[in-house]
């Protein structure tokens, strides 16, 4: 015989509410899931019984799982959760993802973690229909964990080539060529590159062997594009310093300090993200180095913030919001097909680039 303690702690089920209200299990279920088809008098009776017994309603997770669709997308990164709000590229991408989800009534779950163990748990426990992956750092691990979940996913800014993975990105080589060609045509011949990560947990000046061994081929492709354009102008690319950052203020500042310690500092900086470029402009301004009078700066992304910095940033603009919309639709309309899309970019010339100083 069950003790009074056991009976008191026994969870209240929907069947208990139906019995107490004197209705069928199906009618009680409809009160919580489709109340419009139940008479008001019956609805009130079932709700009164539920309140008296402390029953809050059916577990929504169970109902969603039985339906086989959650109607929500997980957006995942190995970066801290603050990345979605602090990084201008991430904010612009989320605007596109949100627009597509709003159009269908789908929800969004942000998935992030400060360490690998928590990331694995967050990926495995997320109640979503599929994932959009921000593959910036830790991309290979992110893909591995998502594959284990056996849900559809699409990668953004994919850092390595894998034809079995759905991915949406841009032509990084062509975009970088545009930026380098623009600066070379202005007359610049002394350059420096502030790069995105070539590999995980790595910063500093980069050697050719590190470039060849890059985990993130998107970063390598941008450097290839820069150097291809420069070679047409007779620039010795072996003499161009390439500093690998973590796409944040601290590592970008360290890179600038290294680059400008040279006896022949650059007259033009190619930044592989607008975030890096905007940090560079602030750093130069704080030291009385005029942009573009002394040093020109060109970014890559086309985030909205780039038009608002002082001076407004010349950049290679990618269709960030459209990438987000397409990524969301890839998950929402998933049909089992691997989709790989490469979108075009354009050079947006603003006030951060100009001819080199006459003394250069």
mmCIF file of C-alpha atoms in Angstrom:
data_model
loop_
_atom_site.group_PDB
_atom_site.id
_atom_site.type_symbol
_atom_site.label_atom_id
_atom_site.label_comp_id
_atom_site.label_asym_id
_atom_site.label_seq_id
_atom_site.Cartn_x
_atom_site.Cartn_y
_atom_site.Cartn_z
ATOM 1 C CA UNK A 1 0.000 0.000 0.000
ATOM 2 C CA UNK A 2 1.368 3.426 -0.965
ATOM 3 C CA UNK A 3 2.208 5.764 1.885
ATOM 4 C CA UNK A 4 0.494 9.149 2.260
ATOM 5 C CA UNK A 5 3.817 10.830 1.401
ATOM 6 C CA UNK A 6 4.072 8.898 -1.874
ATOM 7 C CA UNK A 7 0.480 9.698 -2.811
ATOM 8 C CA UNK A 8 0.987 13.383 -2.051
ATOM 9 C CA UNK A 9 4.053 13.596 -4.309
ATOM 10 C CA UNK A 10 2.539 11.651 -7.185
ATOM 11 C CA UNK A 11 2.400 13.954 -10.228
ATOM 12 C CA UNK A 12 -1.029 15.131 -11.328
ATOM 13 C CA UNK A 13 -1.901 13.860 -14.803
ATOM 14 C CA UNK A 14 -4.403 15.101 -17.343
ATOM 15 C CA UNK A 15 -6.452 11.954 -16.733
ATOM 16 C CA UNK A 16 -6.829 12.995 -13.083
ATOM 17 C CA UNK A 17 -8.191 16.389 -14.120
ATOM 18 C CA UNK A 18 -10.642 14.787 -16.581
ATOM 19 C CA UNK A 19 -11.959 12.463 -13.860
ATOM 20 C CA UNK A 20 -12.340 15.287 -11.343
ATOM 21 C CA UNK A 21 -14.190 17.473 -13.870
ATOM 22 C CA UNK A 22 -16.382 14.623 -15.076
ATOM 23 C CA UNK A 23 -15.258 14.818 -18.717
ATOM 24 C CA UNK A 24 -13.415 12.543 -21.120
ATOM 25 C CA UNK A 25 -9.623 12.630 -21.444
ATOM 26 C CA UNK A 26 -10.016 14.013 -24.989
ATOM 27 C CA UNK A 27 -12.220 16.889 -23.833
ATOM 28 C CA UNK A 28 -9.773 17.791 -21.056
ATOM 29 C CA UNK A 29 -6.936 17.749 -23.571
ATOM 30 C CA UNK A 30 -8.854 20.075 -25.908
ATOM 31 C CA UNK A 31 -9.361 22.596 -23.092
ATOM 32 C CA UNK A 32 -5.570 23.115 -23.047
ATOM 33 C CA UNK A 33 -4.725 22.611 -26.720
ATOM 34 C CA UNK A 34 -7.869 23.678 -28.660
ATOM 35 C CA UNK A 35 -10.087 25.580 -26.198
ATOM 36 C CA UNK A 36 -12.166 27.184 -28.939
ATOM 37 C CA UNK A 37 -13.922 23.872 -29.690
ATOM 38 C CA UNK A 38 -14.988 23.253 -26.076
ATOM 39 C CA UNK A 39 -18.122 24.830 -24.554
ATOM 40 C CA UNK A 40 -17.362 27.641 -22.127
ATOM 41 C CA UNK A 41 -19.120 25.902 -19.231
ATOM 42 C CA UNK A 42 -17.025 22.751 -19.727
ATOM 43 C CA UNK A 43 -13.826 24.790 -20.141
ATOM 44 C CA UNK A 44 -14.409 26.577 -16.861
ATOM 45 C CA UNK A 45 -15.159 23.326 -15.035
ATOM 46 C CA UNK A 46 -11.942 21.679 -16.280
ATOM 47 C CA UNK A 47 -9.847 24.777 -15.498
ATOM 48 C CA UNK A 48 -11.316 24.965 -11.992
ATOM 49 C CA UNK A 49 -10.441 21.316 -11.378
ATOM 50 C CA UNK A 50 -6.907 21.882 -12.717
ATOM 51 C CA UNK A 51 -6.372 24.925 -10.481
ATOM 52 C CA UNK A 52 -7.690 23.135 -7.415
ATOM 53 C CA UNK A 53 -5.306 20.205 -8.026
ATOM 54 C CA UNK A 54 -2.278 22.391 -8.912
ATOM 55 C CA UNK A 55 -2.112 21.258 -12.544
ATOM 56 C CA UNK A 56 -0.487 23.828 -14.872
ATOM 57 C CA UNK A 57 -1.266 22.032 -18.125
ATOM 58 C CA UNK A 58 0.332 19.412 -20.402
ATOM 59 C CA UNK A 59 4.115 19.489 -20.803
ATOM 60 C CA UNK A 60 4.665 21.491 -24.026
ATOM 61 C CA UNK A 61 7.884 19.580 -24.759
ATOM 62 C CA UNK A 62 6.009 16.295 -24.835
ATOM 63 C CA UNK A 63 3.339 17.686 -27.135
ATOM 64 C CA UNK A 64 5.916 19.125 -29.518
ATOM 65 C CA UNK A 65 7.958 15.944 -29.620
ATOM 66 C CA UNK A 66 4.859 13.871 -30.335
ATOM 67 C CA UNK A 67 4.054 16.205 -33.218
ATOM 68 C CA UNK A 68 7.551 15.601 -34.615
ATOM 69 C CA UNK A 69 8.219 19.327 -35.187
ATOM 70 C CA UNK A 70 9.135 22.061 -32.754
ATOM 71 C CA UNK A 71 8.862 25.015 -35.166
ATOM 72 C CA UNK A 72 12.078 26.553 -33.846
ATOM 73 C CA UNK A 73 15.626 27.005 -35.161
ATOM 74 C CA UNK A 74 18.786 26.793 -33.065
ATOM 75 C CA UNK A 75 21.501 29.322 -33.894
ATOM 76 C CA UNK A 76 24.786 27.978 -32.529
ATOM 77 C CA UNK A 77 28.306 29.272 -31.985
ATOM 78 C CA UNK A 78 31.313 28.387 -29.853
ATOM 79 C CA UNK A 79 31.620 32.074 -28.997
ATOM 80 C CA UNK A 80 30.151 33.401 -25.707
ATOM 81 C CA UNK A 81 26.455 34.189 -25.813
ATOM 82 C CA UNK A 82 27.300 37.905 -25.832
ATOM 83 C CA UNK A 83 28.680 37.435 -29.370
ATOM 84 C CA UNK A 84 25.140 37.508 -30.783
ATOM 85 C CA UNK A 85 24.615 40.983 -29.304
ATOM 86 C CA UNK A 86 28.115 42.532 -29.385
ATOM 87 C CA UNK A 87 29.355 41.581 -32.849
ATOM 88 C CA UNK A 88 27.950 43.770 -35.661
ATOM 89 C CA UNK A 89 28.134 40.916 -38.198
ATOM 90 C CA UNK A 90 26.211 38.593 -35.873
ATOM 91 C CA UNK A 91 23.571 41.243 -35.220
ATOM 92 C CA UNK A 92 23.015 41.832 -38.946
ATOM 93 C CA UNK A 93 22.851 38.074 -39.585
ATOM 94 C CA UNK A 94 20.338 37.580 -36.769
ATOM 95 C CA UNK A 95 18.136 40.281 -38.314
ATOM 96 C CA UNK A 96 17.871 38.219 -41.510
ATOM 97 C CA UNK A 97 17.269 34.970 -39.621
ATOM 98 C CA UNK A 98 14.597 36.650 -37.482
ATOM 99 C CA UNK A 99 12.826 38.025 -40.553
ATOM 100 C CA UNK A 100 12.498 34.556 -42.076
ATOM 101 C CA UNK A 101 11.333 33.056 -38.784
ATOM 102 C CA UNK A 102 8.786 35.830 -38.231
ATOM 103 C CA UNK A 103 7.299 35.117 -41.663
ATOM 104 C CA UNK A 104 6.506 31.535 -40.632
ATOM 105 C CA UNK A 105 5.897 32.003 -36.910
ATOM 106 C CA UNK A 106 8.996 29.977 -36.027
ATOM 107 C CA UNK A 107 11.028 30.585 -32.877
ATOM 108 C CA UNK A 108 14.774 30.990 -32.366
ATOM 109 C CA UNK A 109 16.989 29.410 -29.692
ATOM 110 C CA UNK A 110 20.510 30.808 -29.178
ATOM 111 C CA UNK A 111 23.001 28.028 -28.419
ATOM 112 C CA UNK A 112 26.416 28.913 -26.991
ATOM 113 C CA UNK A 113 28.829 27.792 -24.291
ATOM 114 C CA UNK A 114 32.073 28.806 -22.669
ATOM 115 C CA UNK A 115 33.567 25.294 -22.836
ATOM 116 C CA UNK A 116 33.273 22.128 -24.917
ATOM 117 C CA UNK A 117 31.383 20.103 -22.290
ATOM 118 C CA UNK A 118 28.648 22.717 -21.939
ATOM 119 C CA UNK A 119 28.492 23.216 -25.708
ATOM 120 C CA UNK A 120 27.893 19.482 -26.228
ATOM 121 C CA UNK A 121 25.091 19.505 -23.653
ATOM 122 C CA UNK A 122 23.487 22.625 -25.121
ATOM 123 C CA UNK A 123 23.507 21.172 -28.640
ATOM 124 C CA UNK A 124 22.099 17.833 -27.480
ATOM 125 C CA UNK A 125 19.340 19.342 -25.323
ATOM 126 C CA UNK A 126 18.182 22.198 -27.586
ATOM 127 C CA UNK A 127 14.517 21.761 -28.507
ATOM 128 C CA UNK A 128 14.757 22.758 -32.190
ATOM 129 C CA UNK A 129 14.099 21.415 -35.695
ATOM 130 C CA UNK A 130 17.618 22.204 -36.945
ATOM 131 C CA UNK A 131 20.636 24.443 -36.523
ATOM 132 C CA UNK A 132 22.311 27.418 -38.167
ATOM 133 C CA UNK A 133 26.011 27.292 -37.297
ATOM 134 C CA UNK A 134 28.233 30.351 -36.955
ATOM 135 C CA UNK A 135 31.473 28.549 -37.855
ATOM 136 C CA UNK A 136 34.009 31.206 -36.913
ATOM 137 C CA UNK A 137 36.146 29.485 -34.295
ATOM 138 C CA UNK A 138 35.685 25.909 -33.147
ATOM 139 C CA UNK A 139 33.775 25.234 -36.347
ATOM 140 C CA UNK A 140 34.834 21.615 -36.776
ATOM 141 C CA UNK A 141 33.680 20.746 -33.253
ATOM 142 C CA UNK A 142 30.398 22.566 -33.808
ATOM 143 C CA UNK A 143 29.734 20.568 -36.980
ATOM 144 C CA UNK A 144 30.679 17.298 -35.251
ATOM 145 C CA UNK A 145 28.303 17.892 -32.340
ATOM 146 C CA UNK A 146 25.455 18.919 -34.613
ATOM 147 C CA UNK A 147 25.910 15.854 -36.818
ATOM 148 C CA UNK A 148 25.570 13.676 -33.716
ATOM 149 C CA UNK A 149 22.187 15.279 -33.088
ATOM 150 C CA UNK A 150 20.998 14.027 -36.510
ATOM 151 C CA UNK A 151 19.054 17.194 -37.260
ATOM 152 C CA UNK A 152 19.389 19.335 -40.385
ATOM 153 C CA UNK A 153 21.926 22.152 -40.174
ATOM 154 C CA UNK A 154 23.482 24.802 -42.366
ATOM 155 C CA UNK A 155 26.862 26.457 -41.786
ATOM 156 C CA UNK A 156 27.635 30.142 -42.168
ATOM 157 C CA UNK A 157 31.180 31.353 -42.768
ATOM 158 C CA UNK A 158 32.219 27.706 -43.046
ATOM 159 C CA UNK A 159 35.922 27.485 -42.230
ATOM 160 C CA UNK A 160 36.667 24.317 -44.184
ATOM 161 C CA UNK A 161 35.475 22.649 -47.364
ATOM 162 C CA UNK A 162 33.111 19.713 -46.866
ATOM 163 C CA UNK A 163 30.721 19.015 -49.724
ATOM 164 C CA UNK A 164 28.455 16.948 -47.447
ATOM 165 C CA UNK A 165 27.489 20.023 -45.391
ATOM 166 C CA UNK A 166 24.900 22.617 -46.362
ATOM 167 C CA UNK A 167 26.592 26.015 -46.309
ATOM 168 C CA UNK A 168 25.915 29.592 -47.339
ATOM 169 C CA UNK A 169 28.720 32.093 -47.825
ATOM 170 C CA UNK A 170 30.334 34.542 -50.206
ATOM 171 C CA UNK A 171 33.160 34.559 -52.740
ATOM 172 C CA UNK A 172 35.942 35.561 -50.356
ATOM 173 C CA UNK A 173 38.669 35.588 -53.005
ATOM 174 C CA UNK A 174 36.734 37.918 -55.304
ATOM 175 C CA UNK A 175 35.772 40.222 -52.446
ATOM 176 C CA UNK A 176 39.341 40.509 -51.193
ATOM 177 C CA UNK A 177 40.558 41.257 -54.722
ATOM 178 C CA UNK A 178 38.133 44.197 -54.880
ATOM 179 C CA UNK A 179 39.520 45.679 -51.660
ATOM 180 C CA UNK A 180 43.175 45.248 -52.624
ATOM 181 C CA UNK A 181 42.649 46.539 -56.161
ATOM 182 C CA UNK A 182 40.930 49.653 -54.780
ATOM 183 C CA UNK A 183 43.884 50.500 -52.513
ATOM 184 C CA UNK A 184 46.508 49.734 -55.162
ATOM 185 C CA UNK A 185 44.705 51.940 -57.676
ATOM 186 C CA UNK A 186 44.809 54.781 -55.139
ATOM 187 C CA UNK A 187 48.598 54.440 -55.180
ATOM 188 C CA UNK A 188 49.322 52.471 -52.009
ATOM 189 C CA UNK A 189 52.281 50.097 -51.979
ATOM 190 C CA UNK A 190 52.861 49.514 -48.245
ATOM 191 C CA UNK A 191 50.159 47.288 -46.778
ATOM 192 C CA UNK A 192 49.306 45.294 -43.667
ATOM 193 C CA UNK A 193 46.590 42.687 -43.138
ATOM 194 C CA UNK A 194 44.615 42.247 -39.929
ATOM 195 C CA UNK A 195 43.249 38.749 -40.400
ATOM 196 C CA UNK A 196 40.480 36.628 -38.987
ATOM 197 C CA UNK A 197 41.592 33.320 -37.390
ATOM 198 C CA UNK A 198 43.462 30.844 -39.573
ATOM 199 C CA UNK A 199 43.177 28.206 -36.808
ATOM 200 C CA UNK A 200 41.673 27.915 -33.330
ATOM 201 C CA UNK A 201 43.392 29.555 -30.364
ATOM 202 C CA UNK A 202 46.043 31.297 -32.432
ATOM 203 C CA UNK A 203 47.046 34.955 -32.774
ATOM 204 C CA UNK A 204 50.122 36.864 -33.953
ATOM 205 C CA UNK A 205 52.126 37.363 -37.113
ATOM 206 C CA UNK A 206 51.462 34.562 -39.580
ATOM 207 C CA UNK A 207 54.009 32.681 -41.674
ATOM 208 C CA UNK A 208 53.339 31.287 -45.191
ATOM 209 C CA UNK A 209 53.329 27.749 -43.751
ATOM 210 C CA UNK A 210 50.601 28.725 -41.263
ATOM 211 C CA UNK A 211 48.549 30.159 -44.118
ATOM 212 C CA UNK A 212 48.905 26.930 -46.122
ATOM 213 C CA UNK A 213 47.858 24.868 -43.070
ATOM 214 C CA UNK A 214 44.836 27.080 -42.317
ATOM 215 C CA UNK A 215 41.845 25.339 -40.774
ATOM 216 C CA UNK A 216 39.602 28.202 -41.816
ATOM 217 C CA UNK A 217 39.832 28.432 -45.567
ATOM 218 C CA UNK A 218 37.590 31.501 -45.643
ATOM 219 C CA UNK A 219 40.406 33.438 -43.963
ATOM 220 C CA UNK A 220 42.973 31.926 -46.307
ATOM 221 C CA UNK A 221 40.820 32.755 -49.341
ATOM 222 C CA UNK A 222 40.638 36.421 -48.364
ATOM 223 C CA UNK A 223 44.415 36.569 -48.059
ATOM 224 C CA UNK A 224 44.761 34.825 -51.427
ATOM 225 C CA UNK A 225 42.486 37.448 -52.961
ATOM 226 C CA UNK A 226 44.498 40.326 -51.498
ATOM 227 C CA UNK A 227 47.786 38.883 -52.680
ATOM 228 C CA UNK A 228 46.495 38.022 -56.163
ATOM 229 C CA UNK A 229 45.495 41.649 -56.689
ATOM 230 C CA UNK A 230 48.757 43.021 -55.283
ATOM 231 C CA UNK A 231 50.883 40.794 -57.506
ATOM 232 C CA UNK A 232 49.416 42.566 -60.544
ATOM 233 C CA UNK A 233 50.893 45.815 -59.242
ATOM 234 C CA UNK A 234 54.363 44.426 -58.590
ATOM 235 C CA UNK A 235 53.942 44.423 -54.805
ATOM 236 C CA UNK A 236 56.193 41.973 -52.949
ATOM 237 C CA UNK A 237 53.571 40.151 -50.907
ATOM 238 C CA UNK A 238 56.267 38.383 -48.859
ATOM 239 C CA UNK A 239 56.938 41.715 -47.183
ATOM 240 C CA UNK A 240 53.319 42.354 -46.158
ATOM 241 C CA UNK A 241 52.770 41.677 -42.435
ATOM 242 C CA UNK A 242 49.735 39.474 -41.769
ATOM 243 C CA UNK A 243 48.559 39.510 -38.164
ATOM 244 C CA UNK A 244 46.030 36.892 -37.063
ATOM 245 C CA UNK A 245 43.429 38.280 -34.641
ATOM 246 C CA UNK A 246 40.525 36.755 -32.758
ATOM 247 C CA UNK A 247 38.217 39.342 -34.322
ATOM 248 C CA UNK A 248 38.144 41.282 -31.064
ATOM 249 C CA UNK A 249 39.543 44.516 -29.665
ATOM 250 C CA UNK A 250 42.377 43.022 -27.613
ATOM 251 C CA UNK A 251 44.008 40.968 -30.354
ATOM 252 C CA UNK A 252 43.407 43.662 -32.991
ATOM 253 C CA UNK A 253 45.101 46.244 -30.765
ATOM 254 C CA UNK A 254 48.037 43.883 -30.262
ATOM 255 C CA UNK A 255 48.293 43.485 -34.025
ATOM 256 C CA UNK A 256 48.283 47.234 -34.629
ATOM 257 C CA UNK A 257 50.996 47.773 -32.016
ATOM 258 C CA UNK A 258 53.142 45.133 -33.720
ATOM 259 C CA UNK A 259 52.573 46.458 -37.227
ATOM 260 C CA UNK A 260 53.168 50.121 -36.403
ATOM 261 C CA UNK A 261 56.353 49.381 -34.486
ATOM 262 C CA UNK A 262 57.983 48.933 -37.897
ATOM 263 C CA UNK A 263 60.329 51.596 -39.247
ATOM 264 C CA UNK A 264 58.197 51.570 -42.404
ATOM 265 C CA UNK A 265 54.585 51.246 -41.228
ATOM 266 C CA UNK A 266 51.829 50.622 -43.760
ATOM 267 C CA UNK A 267 49.882 53.356 -45.516
ATOM 268 C CA UNK A 268 46.913 50.998 -45.915
ATOM 269 C CA UNK A 269 45.319 48.330 -43.724
ATOM 270 C CA UNK A 270 43.176 45.509 -45.036
ATOM 271 C CA UNK A 271 40.927 44.259 -42.241
ATOM 272 C CA UNK A 272 39.159 40.932 -42.750
ATOM 273 C CA UNK A 273 36.087 42.124 -40.851
ATOM 274 C CA UNK A 274 34.402 45.452 -40.293
ATOM 275 C CA UNK A 275 34.729 44.920 -36.554
ATOM 276 C CA UNK A 276 38.508 44.710 -36.889
ATOM 277 C CA UNK A 277 38.517 47.744 -39.204
ATOM 278 C CA UNK A 278 36.505 49.890 -36.794
ATOM 279 C CA UNK A 279 38.820 48.974 -33.906
ATOM 280 C CA UNK A 280 41.753 49.961 -36.134
ATOM 281 C CA UNK A 281 40.236 53.359 -36.966
ATOM 282 C CA UNK A 282 39.703 54.117 -33.268
ATOM 283 C CA UNK A 283 43.245 53.001 -32.412
ATOM 284 C CA UNK A 284 44.780 55.179 -35.152
ATOM 285 C CA UNK A 285 42.690 58.200 -34.191
ATOM 286 C CA UNK A 286 43.744 57.896 -30.538
ATOM 287 C CA UNK A 287 47.380 58.180 -31.676
ATOM 288 C CA UNK A 288 46.872 61.125 -33.968
ATOM 289 C CA UNK A 289 47.205 59.028 -37.141
ATOM 290 C CA UNK A 290 44.723 60.417 -39.662
ATOM 291 C CA UNK A 291 42.387 58.144 -41.607
ATOM 292 C CA UNK A 292 42.662 58.277 -44.572
ATOM 293 C CA UNK A 293 45.273 61.092 -44.631
ATOM 294 C CA UNK A 294 48.036 58.949 -43.113
ATOM 295 C CA UNK A 295 46.583 55.443 -43.310
ATOM 296 C CA UNK A 296 43.665 54.070 -45.315
ATOM 297 C CA UNK A 297 41.494 51.309 -43.825
ATOM 298 C CA UNK A 298 39.261 48.895 -45.746
ATOM 299 C CA UNK A 299 37.014 46.364 -44.026
ATOM 300 C CA UNK A 300 35.051 43.302 -45.076
ATOM 301 C CA UNK A 301 31.377 42.539 -44.253
ATOM 302 C CA UNK A 302 29.219 45.601 -44.880
ATOM 303 C CA UNK A 303 27.653 45.760 -41.413
ATOM 304 C CA UNK A 304 25.330 48.744 -40.776
ATOM 305 C CA UNK A 305 27.723 50.159 -38.133
ATOM 306 C CA UNK A 306 30.401 50.624 -40.814
ATOM 307 C CA UNK A 307 28.523 53.551 -42.358
ATOM 308 C CA UNK A 308 28.293 55.277 -38.977
ATOM 309 C CA UNK A 309 31.913 55.199 -37.795
ATOM 310 C CA UNK A 310 34.204 58.234 -38.160
ATOM 311 C CA UNK A 311 35.217 58.297 -40.930
ATOM 312 C CA UNK A 312 32.636 56.012 -42.593
ATOM 313 C CA UNK A 313 34.282 52.741 -43.518
ATOM 314 C CA UNK A 314 35.145 51.586 -47.026
ATOM 315 C CA UNK A 315 34.286 47.896 -47.050
ATOM 316 C CA UNK A 316 33.524 44.796 -49.070
ATOM 317 C CA UNK A 317 29.817 44.300 -48.430
ATOM 318 C CA UNK A 318 28.290 40.861 -48.340
ATOM 319 C CA UNK A 319 24.502 40.368 -48.267
ATOM 320 C CA UNK A 320 24.459 39.459 -44.577
ATOM 321 C CA UNK A 321 20.719 39.666 -43.981
ATOM 322 C CA UNK A 322 19.985 37.668 -47.154
ATOM 323 C CA UNK A 323 22.419 34.966 -46.026
ATOM 324 C CA UNK A 324 20.509 34.813 -42.731
ATOM 325 C CA UNK A 325 17.143 34.587 -44.499
ATOM 326 C CA UNK A 326 18.360 31.788 -46.792
ATOM 327 C CA UNK A 327 19.891 29.883 -43.893
ATOM 328 C CA UNK A 328 16.639 29.997 -41.949
ATOM 329 C CA UNK A 329 14.612 28.871 -44.961
ATOM 330 C CA UNK A 330 17.058 25.990 -45.496
ATOM 331 C CA UNK A 331 16.074 24.656 -42.061
ATOM 332 C CA UNK A 332 12.387 25.583 -42.150
ATOM 333 C CA UNK A 333 11.886 24.043 -45.627
ATOM 334 C CA UNK A 334 14.358 21.176 -45.204
ATOM 335 C CA UNK A 335 13.868 18.423 -47.783
ATOM 336 C CA UNK A 336 16.999 16.341 -47.193
ATOM 337 C CA UNK A 337 19.047 18.067 -49.904
ATOM 338 C CA UNK A 338 22.556 19.389 -49.207
ATOM 339 C CA UNK A 339 22.594 23.006 -50.373
ATOM 340 C CA UNK A 340 25.766 25.025 -50.888
ATOM 341 C CA UNK A 341 25.358 28.627 -52.011
ATOM 342 C CA UNK A 342 27.979 31.274 -52.771
ATOM 343 C CA UNK A 343 26.650 34.821 -52.991
ATOM 344 C CA UNK A 344 28.256 37.855 -54.562
ATOM 345 C CA UNK A 345 29.856 40.851 -52.838
ATOM 346 C CA UNK A 346 30.427 44.499 -53.726
ATOM 347 C CA UNK A 347 32.943 47.194 -52.827
ATOM 348 C CA UNK A 348 31.363 50.128 -50.989
ATOM 349 C CA UNK A 349 33.738 53.106 -51.128
ATOM 350 C CA UNK A 350 33.444 55.575 -48.262
ATOM 351 C CA UNK A 351 35.736 58.068 -46.548
ATOM 352 C CA UNK A 352 38.210 55.709 -44.802
ATOM 353 C CA UNK A 353 40.248 55.159 -47.970
ATOM 354 C CA UNK A 354 42.198 57.635 -50.031
ATOM 355 C CA UNK A 355 45.596 58.163 -51.694
ATOM 356 C CA UNK A 356 48.717 57.548 -49.610
ATOM 357 C CA UNK A 357 50.483 60.530 -47.994
ATOM 358 C CA UNK A 358 52.879 62.241 -50.387
ATOM 359 C CA UNK A 359 55.832 61.473 -48.127
ATOM 360 C CA UNK A 360 55.177 57.717 -48.283
#
